[in-house]
Each structure stands twice: as structure tokens, then as C-alpha cells.
């Protein structure tokens, strides 16, 4: 059943008849269909079908917060395999899905596996703003961290990696974070997001993160949503978050190299990016640039590495040192020595030497 204040969860392309009700025949189809449609939109008609009752009125009234106050949010369609990667035993989070597809069976699949599901067209950031921040603020307010994932992001270790992203964000008080991307299976827009194989590296502090897989604190998400404009469909989201949360601190944003994910260039099943189906896709850069200027934000932020955090020893101790890229760029030999000292065995030491070549010769590195 659809409450009047929850009509935004109903698919915008919903049929003009209730599921389970026979379609009328003949020339009166249009008239009857329009009448039923008006009745549904005005809250007069309640569909009798048990399928449409699947819209989770009970779940949305559940006062309990997300598990561990961690919420994975995604805007998901019909061309992904997220239920086989993000859902499983040991989840220390709940999942909120804004379904933008066109198939009831797929919607019900999400409903069976995820705690909160709405049916709503739009981009991921647009659906986060409308279906969660605006329409279900009580869920937003009960979540300490949000993991805003594109529905085709695939984690090497599934649930374990998602848990780890939340934990690292908490342990190191990160405002924004993201997993590193497998360079062989991912679209790499910025070099700072590429996975770094340097032994014992946990994460690297950076000046921005991509918005295909960001973890945000509730406060960071709130600040970003406060200045969000619904015309923004993806492009510009990272800069919007930096504008909302500041770019002075060098220890607030991070790419986590101890978690590796795949960010496909295009959908294998369709050969395209899902965002390309949205209106104004071709104008996305101009829309962001104009809006950024109107609110005093930089429309571009060049990527920067800061320091990296490495695990030192088996007791959980960590140390901060320059990112390997900074070592290579600056020819800092003491940097190589420090990275070698962190290596726990000969294989790890060999990987460090390989990573730092050709800038460092083996004679010194040894």
C-alpha cells in the first residue's frame, strides 16, 4: 500500500492498473486507466495485489537504526550482480536501495535481500538526496557512516571489504574515503585511486575521492546534501563534497589500498554506462561548472597525494610516511629505506624494490 507521503517511492512509470487486476479490454482502456491512475495518485485507491504490498511500509516504520550505524546506499538497476557480492554472512551494515529499473521481479529481489528498498528513477547522488536525505531523514539521522556505491562496484573480498571500509573510516576519523581500484578491471579517472601494491600500505591521504564508491560521515553527507542541486547527476560530485567539507586538512580524505574493488568501464551486459540514460547526460560538465561558480566552489580540483599509513609489525601498530609516488617523484632515498624497514619478509622487500624502480637502484635499496 502507498501512503500519500510515500508516493515518491512508487515507480514513475507505474502501470495505470494495480498488479493482479485484469487489464480492461476494448476502447475504454485509456479512460479506465486514467481514472485508476488519478485515484492512485490522489491516495484514494489501494492496490489489492500482495506484490504491490511488497513496498516496505513495515520496514520503513522500523525504528531500529542500521546495523552498527553503517548504511550502504546504492541506486541500482537491472544490470548488476551486487546481491552476490555485497550481501552475505557477517554484514556489519544494512543496505538501502533506490531501484531505478523497470521490472517488478527485480525490485522484489532487492526487497528480499536488502533492508530498505524504494522504486525511484534518478542518479545515485540524486536518489540519495531525494529518497534518503529528504524522504527518509530518520534513517539518515540514525546512520553514522554512508557507503554510497555504484551498483556495479565489485569487491575482491565482498562483505569483508565493505566492513573494513567502515572500520578504517572510524578508526582513523576519516571524513571521506574510498577503496582503491584494480587497475586491470577498472576505469581509472584519477591516478590517486589506483591500487598501490606496496607491502603493508593501509591507505593514502588524498585531497579528494571519487563518488562512485565514497564513504562519508553523516556530517560530511549532510554538508554535501545541503548544497546539492538536483541538476547534478554525477559529474562534479567529488568537488561538491570537497567544497562542502573543506580542503585544508591533509588527514581527512583517503584512498584505502588494503581494500581493492573493481569499477568497470562499462556494463558488460549493455556496453554502456547507466548514467548515459539520464536526461542532460551530455550537458553534465556545463551544468556542474555553472552551478559551482554560482555557489563559489572550484569546478575542478587537481589530485594530490599526502602521506600514507603503513602497518608496522603484527601488533597493529601503524606509521605514517610519504606515499610511494612521492618517493619516486622526489628521489628520497630515506623514503625507500623506511618502506623497506616496514617490509616483513624477503618477498615484501622485493616488491618494494620493484615498486620504487627505476628511480632507486638495487644497490642502495638493498
Short mmCIF file of C-alpha atoms in Angstrom, two decimals:
data_model
loop_
_atom_site.label_atom_id
_atom_site.label_comp_id
_atom_site.label_asym_id
_atom_site.label_seq_id
_atom_site.Cartn_x
_atom_site.Cartn_y
_atom_site.Cartn_z
CA UNK A 1 0.00 0.00 0.00
CA UNK A 2 1.20 3.51 -0.78
CA UNK A 3 0.77 6.25 1.80
CA UNK A 4 0.24 9.73 0.34
CA UNK A 5 3.54 10.91 1.83
CA UNK A 6 5.40 7.97 0.25
CA UNK A 7 4.29 8.36 -3.35
CA UNK A 8 7.82 9.29 -4.38
CA UNK A 9 8.76 5.63 -3.80
CA UNK A 10 6.34 4.46 -6.47
CA UNK A 11 7.86 3.91 -9.91
CA UNK A 12 7.27 6.97 -12.04
CA UNK A 13 6.45 4.72 -14.97
CA UNK A 14 4.00 2.65 -12.90
CA UNK A 15 1.22 0.94 -14.79
CA UNK A 16 -2.20 2.54 -14.68
CA UNK A 17 -3.67 -0.60 -13.15
CA UNK A 18 -2.88 -2.47 -9.98
CA UNK A 19 -0.81 -5.65 -10.21
CA UNK A 20 -3.13 -8.62 -10.08
CA UNK A 21 -6.08 -6.73 -11.61
CA UNK A 22 -7.02 -7.82 -15.11
CA UNK A 23 -6.32 -5.29 -17.84
CA UNK A 24 -9.54 -3.88 -19.32
CA UNK A 25 -10.17 -4.55 -22.97
CA UNK A 26 -11.56 -2.50 -25.83
CA UNK A 27 -11.81 1.20 -26.33
CA UNK A 28 -12.32 2.03 -22.65
CA UNK A 29 -8.73 1.07 -21.74
CA UNK A 30 -7.50 4.63 -21.81
CA UNK A 31 -10.40 6.10 -19.82
CA UNK A 32 -10.36 3.44 -17.11
CA UNK A 33 -6.59 3.50 -16.94
CA UNK A 34 -6.53 7.26 -16.45
CA UNK A 35 -9.23 7.07 -13.78
CA UNK A 36 -7.31 4.44 -11.82
CA UNK A 37 -4.11 6.40 -12.23
CA UNK A 38 -5.68 9.56 -10.83
CA UNK A 39 -7.16 7.59 -7.94
CA UNK A 40 -3.78 6.05 -7.12
CA UNK A 41 -2.01 9.40 -7.21
CA UNK A 42 -4.64 11.01 -5.00
CA UNK A 43 -4.37 8.25 -2.40
CA UNK A 44 -7.98 7.05 -2.95
CA UNK A 45 -7.19 3.64 -4.41
CA UNK A 46 -5.20 0.97 -2.58
CA UNK A 47 -3.94 -1.84 -4.82
CA UNK A 48 -5.09 -5.26 -3.60
CA UNK A 49 -2.11 -7.13 -5.00
CA UNK A 50 0.25 -8.74 -2.50
CA UNK A 51 3.07 -7.85 -4.91
CA UNK A 52 2.50 -4.13 -4.52
CA UNK A 53 2.19 -4.60 -0.77
CA UNK A 54 5.86 -5.53 -1.02
CA UNK A 55 6.63 -1.81 -0.93
CA UNK A 56 8.14 -1.90 2.55
CA UNK A 57 5.79 0.11 4.76
CA UNK A 58 6.64 -2.18 7.70
CA UNK A 59 10.39 -1.92 7.14
CA UNK A 60 10.31 1.87 6.88
CA UNK A 61 8.41 2.15 10.14
CA UNK A 62 11.02 0.01 11.94
CA UNK A 63 12.64 2.37 14.46
CA UNK A 64 15.90 0.42 14.71
CA UNK A 65 18.99 2.12 13.22
CA UNK A 66 21.11 0.47 10.53
CA UNK A 67 23.30 -2.35 11.79
CA UNK A 68 26.35 -0.85 13.55
CA UNK A 69 25.00 2.53 12.34
CA UNK A 70 26.55 1.76 8.94
CA UNK A 71 24.47 2.21 5.78
CA UNK A 72 25.35 1.12 2.26
CA UNK A 73 23.34 3.20 -0.21
CA UNK A 74 23.04 2.43 -3.90
CA UNK A 75 20.93 3.45 -6.85
CA UNK A 76 20.54 0.09 -8.56
CA UNK A 77 19.13 -1.09 -11.86
CA UNK A 78 18.74 -4.39 -13.66
CA UNK A 79 22.31 -4.94 -14.87
CA UNK A 80 24.44 -5.77 -11.84
CA UNK A 81 25.40 -8.63 -9.55
CA UNK A 82 25.60 -6.74 -6.28
CA UNK A 83 23.42 -9.21 -4.34
CA UNK A 84 26.13 -11.84 -4.82
CA UNK A 85 28.92 -9.56 -3.62
CA UNK A 86 27.60 -7.13 -1.03
CA UNK A 87 25.11 -9.40 0.76
CA UNK A 88 26.15 -12.30 2.97
CA UNK A 89 27.05 -13.54 6.44
CA UNK A 90 28.91 -11.17 8.73
CA UNK A 91 27.46 -7.90 7.36
CA UNK A 92 28.10 -5.06 9.79
CA UNK A 93 25.80 -2.74 7.87
CA UNK A 94 22.38 -2.54 6.25
CA UNK A 95 21.61 -1.73 2.62
CA UNK A 96 19.27 0.93 1.21
CA UNK A 97 18.43 0.51 -2.49
CA UNK A 98 16.83 3.11 -4.73
CA UNK A 99 15.75 0.95 -7.66
CA UNK A 100 15.67 2.81 -10.99
CA UNK A 101 14.82 -0.15 -13.24
CA UNK A 102 11.56 -1.27 -14.80
CA UNK A 103 10.93 -4.82 -13.57
CA UNK A 104 8.85 -5.76 -10.55
CA UNK A 105 10.63 -9.11 -10.20
CA UNK A 106 13.98 -7.35 -9.83
CA UNK A 107 12.51 -4.88 -7.34
CA UNK A 108 11.24 -7.76 -5.23
CA UNK A 109 14.67 -9.44 -5.42
CA UNK A 110 16.23 -6.37 -3.85
CA UNK A 111 13.47 -6.28 -1.27
CA UNK A 112 14.12 -9.83 -0.14
CA UNK A 113 17.84 -9.18 0.38
CA UNK A 114 18.09 -5.53 1.47
CA UNK A 115 16.55 -3.79 4.46
CA UNK A 116 15.20 -0.69 2.70
CA UNK A 117 14.14 -0.52 -0.95
CA UNK A 118 12.33 2.24 -2.87
CA UNK A 119 11.45 2.43 -6.55
CA UNK A 120 12.69 5.73 -7.91
CA UNK A 121 14.34 6.90 -11.12
CA UNK A 122 17.43 9.05 -10.95
CA UNK A 123 21.19 9.19 -10.48
CA UNK A 124 22.84 7.82 -7.35
CA UNK A 125 23.55 11.17 -5.73
CA UNK A 126 20.13 12.44 -6.80
CA UNK A 127 18.40 9.43 -5.29
CA UNK A 128 20.49 9.70 -2.11
CA UNK A 129 19.33 13.29 -1.75
CA UNK A 130 15.65 12.64 -2.51
CA UNK A 131 14.87 9.14 -1.24
CA UNK A 132 17.10 9.14 1.84
CA UNK A 133 18.05 12.67 2.90
CA UNK A 134 14.67 14.24 2.06
CA UNK A 135 12.09 11.44 2.25
CA UNK A 136 13.56 9.24 4.99
CA UNK A 137 15.52 11.61 7.18
CA UNK A 138 15.06 9.38 10.25
CA UNK A 139 17.19 6.68 8.57
CA UNK A 140 19.74 9.28 7.52
CA UNK A 141 19.95 10.64 11.08
CA UNK A 142 20.48 7.15 12.54
CA UNK A 143 23.43 6.38 10.28
CA UNK A 144 26.95 7.37 11.35
CA UNK A 145 28.57 6.41 8.03
CA UNK A 146 27.31 6.04 4.48
CA UNK A 147 28.95 3.96 1.75
CA UNK A 148 27.49 5.37 -1.49
CA UNK A 149 28.20 2.66 -4.05
CA UNK A 150 27.59 2.50 -7.78
CA UNK A 151 25.69 -0.73 -8.31
CA UNK A 152 28.44 -2.28 -10.45
CA UNK A 153 31.25 -1.88 -7.89
CA UNK A 154 32.68 -5.32 -7.12
CA UNK A 155 34.84 -6.06 -4.06
CA UNK A 156 37.63 -8.63 -4.07
CA UNK A 157 36.53 -9.94 -0.66
CA UNK A 158 32.86 -8.97 -0.75
CA UNK A 159 31.24 -8.30 2.63
CA UNK A 160 34.60 -8.41 4.43
CA UNK A 161 35.89 -5.48 2.35
CA UNK A 162 32.77 -3.39 2.92
CA UNK A 163 33.06 -3.97 6.68
CA UNK A 164 36.72 -2.98 6.50
CA UNK A 165 35.91 0.30 4.74
CA UNK A 166 33.56 1.30 7.53
CA UNK A 167 36.05 0.22 10.21
CA UNK A 168 39.02 2.08 8.75
CA UNK A 169 36.91 5.21 8.31
CA UNK A 170 36.01 5.04 12.01
CA UNK A 171 39.44 4.07 13.33
CA UNK A 172 41.21 6.92 11.54
CA UNK A 173 38.43 9.50 11.77
CA UNK A 174 38.18 9.90 8.00
CA UNK A 175 35.65 12.36 6.63
CA UNK A 176 35.67 10.86 3.12
CA UNK A 177 37.23 7.60 1.98
CA UNK A 178 37.08 5.17 -0.90
CA UNK A 179 38.54 1.76 -1.83
CA UNK A 180 41.42 1.57 -4.28
CA UNK A 181 40.61 0.33 -7.78
CA UNK A 182 42.07 -2.70 -9.50
CA UNK A 183 43.98 -1.25 -12.44
CA UNK A 184 43.27 -4.25 -14.68
CA UNK A 185 39.50 -4.29 -14.25
CA UNK A 186 38.62 -0.67 -13.55
CA UNK A 187 38.09 2.67 -15.13
CA UNK A 188 40.77 4.85 -13.51
CA UNK A 189 39.82 8.52 -13.74
CA UNK A 190 42.49 9.76 -11.31
CA UNK A 191 45.83 8.09 -10.65
CA UNK A 192 45.39 8.53 -6.87
CA UNK A 193 42.55 5.98 -6.92
CA UNK A 194 44.60 3.17 -8.49
CA UNK A 195 45.51 0.33 -6.14
CA UNK A 196 49.04 0.58 -4.76
CA UNK A 197 50.65 -2.84 -4.16
CA UNK A 198 53.35 -1.54 -1.82
CA UNK A 199 53.53 -4.05 1.07
CA UNK A 200 51.81 -3.09 4.33
CA UNK A 201 50.20 0.05 2.98
CA UNK A 202 46.77 0.60 4.54
CA UNK A 203 45.67 3.83 2.91
CA UNK A 204 46.89 7.11 1.49
CA UNK A 205 45.67 10.56 2.46
CA UNK A 206 44.50 12.47 -0.61
CA UNK A 207 42.70 15.73 -1.36
CA UNK A 208 39.53 14.22 -2.89
CA UNK A 209 37.79 10.91 -3.57
CA UNK A 210 35.67 9.69 -6.44
CA UNK A 211 31.94 9.48 -5.94
CA UNK A 212 31.44 6.03 -7.44
CA UNK A 213 32.34 4.49 -4.05
CA UNK A 214 32.73 7.08 -1.28
CA UNK A 215 32.35 6.51 2.45
CA UNK A 216 31.11 9.65 4.19
CA UNK A 217 30.42 10.54 7.79
CA UNK A 218 26.87 11.68 8.48
CA UNK A 219 28.12 15.24 8.95
CA UNK A 220 30.01 15.15 5.64
CA UNK A 221 26.93 13.78 3.88
CA UNK A 222 24.72 16.43 5.49
CA UNK A 223 27.01 19.28 4.44
CA UNK A 224 27.16 17.90 0.89
CA UNK A 225 23.39 17.47 0.62
CA UNK A 226 22.79 20.99 1.91
CA UNK A 227 24.45 22.48 -1.17
CA UNK A 228 23.45 19.74 -3.64
CA UNK A 229 21.41 20.77 -6.68
CA UNK A 230 19.19 18.10 -8.32
CA UNK A 231 20.52 19.06 -11.74
CA UNK A 232 23.86 17.45 -10.82
CA UNK A 233 23.71 13.83 -11.98
CA UNK A 234 27.21 12.62 -11.15
CA UNK A 235 29.86 14.83 -12.67
CA UNK A 236 31.05 17.35 -10.11
CA UNK A 237 30.01 15.33 -7.06
CA UNK A 238 33.60 14.90 -5.73
CA UNK A 239 34.26 18.63 -5.99
CA UNK A 240 30.88 19.37 -4.38
CA UNK A 241 31.88 17.23 -1.38
CA UNK A 242 35.27 18.96 -1.10
CA UNK A 243 33.59 22.36 -1.33
CA UNK A 244 31.11 21.38 1.39
CA UNK A 245 33.69 19.83 3.74
CA UNK A 246 36.81 21.89 3.09
CA UNK A 247 40.20 21.16 1.56
CA UNK A 248 42.61 22.40 4.24
CA UNK A 249 43.16 19.21 6.26
CA UNK A 250 45.64 16.69 4.84
CA UNK A 251 44.35 13.84 7.03
CA UNK A 252 40.59 13.83 6.28
CA UNK A 253 40.23 12.11 2.90
CA UNK A 254 41.77 8.77 1.95
CA UNK A 255 42.06 6.04 -0.67
CA UNK A 256 42.16 2.69 1.14
CA UNK A 257 44.72 0.38 -0.53
CA UNK A 258 44.03 -2.51 1.84
CA UNK A 259 40.62 -2.78 0.13
CA UNK A 260 40.54 -3.40 -3.61
CA UNK A 261 37.45 -3.02 -5.79
CA UNK A 262 36.63 -3.12 -9.48
CA UNK A 263 35.00 -0.15 -11.18
CA UNK A 264 34.07 -1.36 -14.69
CA UNK A 265 34.47 0.99 -17.63
CA UNK A 266 31.07 -0.05 -18.98
CA UNK A 267 28.40 -2.63 -18.27
CA UNK A 268 29.34 -5.97 -19.78
CA UNK A 269 25.66 -6.69 -20.48
CA UNK A 270 24.84 -3.39 -22.21
CA UNK A 271 28.18 -1.94 -23.35
CA UNK A 272 27.36 1.46 -21.86
CA UNK A 273 27.30 3.42 -18.63
CA UNK A 274 23.90 3.59 -16.92
CA UNK A 275 24.25 7.36 -16.34
CA UNK A 276 24.15 7.84 -20.10
CA UNK A 277 20.43 7.06 -19.96
CA UNK A 278 19.67 10.11 -17.81
CA UNK A 279 18.44 13.42 -19.25
CA UNK A 280 21.13 16.08 -19.74
CA UNK A 281 23.92 13.49 -19.61
CA UNK A 282 25.80 15.31 -22.37
CA UNK A 283 25.46 18.62 -20.51
CA UNK A 284 26.69 17.33 -17.16
CA UNK A 285 30.02 19.21 -17.24
CA UNK A 286 28.44 22.51 -18.19
CA UNK A 287 25.73 22.08 -15.54
CA UNK A 288 28.32 21.47 -12.81
CA UNK A 289 30.62 24.26 -13.93
CA UNK A 290 27.80 26.82 -13.95
CA UNK A 291 26.50 25.68 -10.58
CA UNK A 292 29.96 25.60 -8.99
CA UNK A 293 30.55 29.21 -9.99
CA UNK A 294 27.13 30.22 -8.63
CA UNK A 295 27.94 28.91 -5.13
CA UNK A 296 31.63 29.82 -5.06
CA UNK A 297 33.06 26.31 -5.46
CA UNK A 298 36.04 25.28 -7.57
CA UNK A 299 34.73 23.35 -10.54
CA UNK A 300 37.97 21.33 -10.72
CA UNK A 301 40.31 20.06 -8.00
CA UNK A 302 43.63 18.58 -9.13
CA UNK A 303 44.56 15.29 -7.49
CA UNK A 304 47.14 15.27 -4.70
CA UNK A 305 48.80 12.62 -2.55
CA UNK A 306 49.68 13.38 1.03
CA UNK A 307 51.16 10.86 3.45
CA UNK A 308 50.35 7.16 3.56
CA UNK A 309 49.68 4.96 6.57
CA UNK A 310 51.50 1.62 6.78
CA UNK A 311 51.05 -1.29 9.14
CA UNK A 312 54.21 -1.88 11.16
CA UNK A 313 54.53 -5.26 12.82
CA UNK A 314 51.93 -7.81 13.80
CA UNK A 315 50.60 -5.92 16.82
CA UNK A 316 48.54 -3.45 14.79
CA UNK A 317 50.93 -0.51 15.07
CA UNK A 318 50.94 1.90 12.15
CA UNK A 319 53.33 4.55 10.89
CA UNK A 320 52.85 7.47 8.52
CA UNK A 321 55.27 8.13 5.72
CA UNK A 322 55.31 9.64 2.29
CA UNK A 323 53.26 7.93 -0.38
CA UNK A 324 55.43 5.76 -2.72
CA UNK A 325 54.57 8.10 -5.58
CA UNK A 326 56.10 10.98 -3.64
CA UNK A 327 59.19 8.82 -3.03
CA UNK A 328 59.53 8.19 -6.74
CA UNK A 329 58.92 11.81 -7.67
CA UNK A 330 61.30 13.27 -5.09
CA UNK A 331 64.12 10.67 -5.26
CA UNK A 332 64.05 10.37 -1.47
CA UNK A 333 66.39 7.53 -0.56
CA UNK A 334 65.50 7.61 3.12
CA UNK A 335 61.92 7.06 1.96
CA UNK A 336 62.99 3.83 0.29
CA UNK A 337 64.80 2.76 3.45
CA UNK A 338 61.71 3.38 5.55
CA UNK A 339 59.50 1.38 3.22
CA UNK A 340 61.99 -1.46 3.24
CA UNK A 341 62.08 -1.44 7.03
CA UNK A 342 58.31 -1.93 7.03
CA UNK A 343 58.58 -5.00 4.80
CA UNK A 344 58.17 -8.11 6.93
CA UNK A 345 59.90 -10.69 4.69
CA UNK A 346 62.09 -11.04 1.60
CA UNK A 347 59.12 -11.20 -0.78
CA UNK A 348 57.77 -7.93 0.59
CA UNK A 349 61.22 -6.31 0.32
CA UNK A 350 61.46 -7.45 -3.31
CA UNK A 351 58.05 -5.90 -4.03
CA UNK A 352 59.19 -2.59 -2.51
CA UNK A 353 62.32 -2.58 -4.70
CA UNK A 354 60.25 -3.35 -7.80
CA UNK A 355 57.75 -0.63 -6.92
CA UNK A 356 60.45 2.02 -6.50
CA UNK A 357 62.47 1.21 -9.64
CA UNK A 358 63.94 2.72 -11.77
CA UNK A 359 64.31 5.78 -9.53
CA UNK A 360 66.12 3.76 -6.86
CA UNK A 361 68.95 1.38 -7.72
CA UNK A 362 69.07 -2.05 -6.18
CA UNK A 363 72.45 -1.39 -4.63
CA UNK A 364 71.04 1.35 -2.40
CA UNK A 365 67.71 -0.36 -1.81
CA UNK A 366 69.47 -3.49 -0.61
#
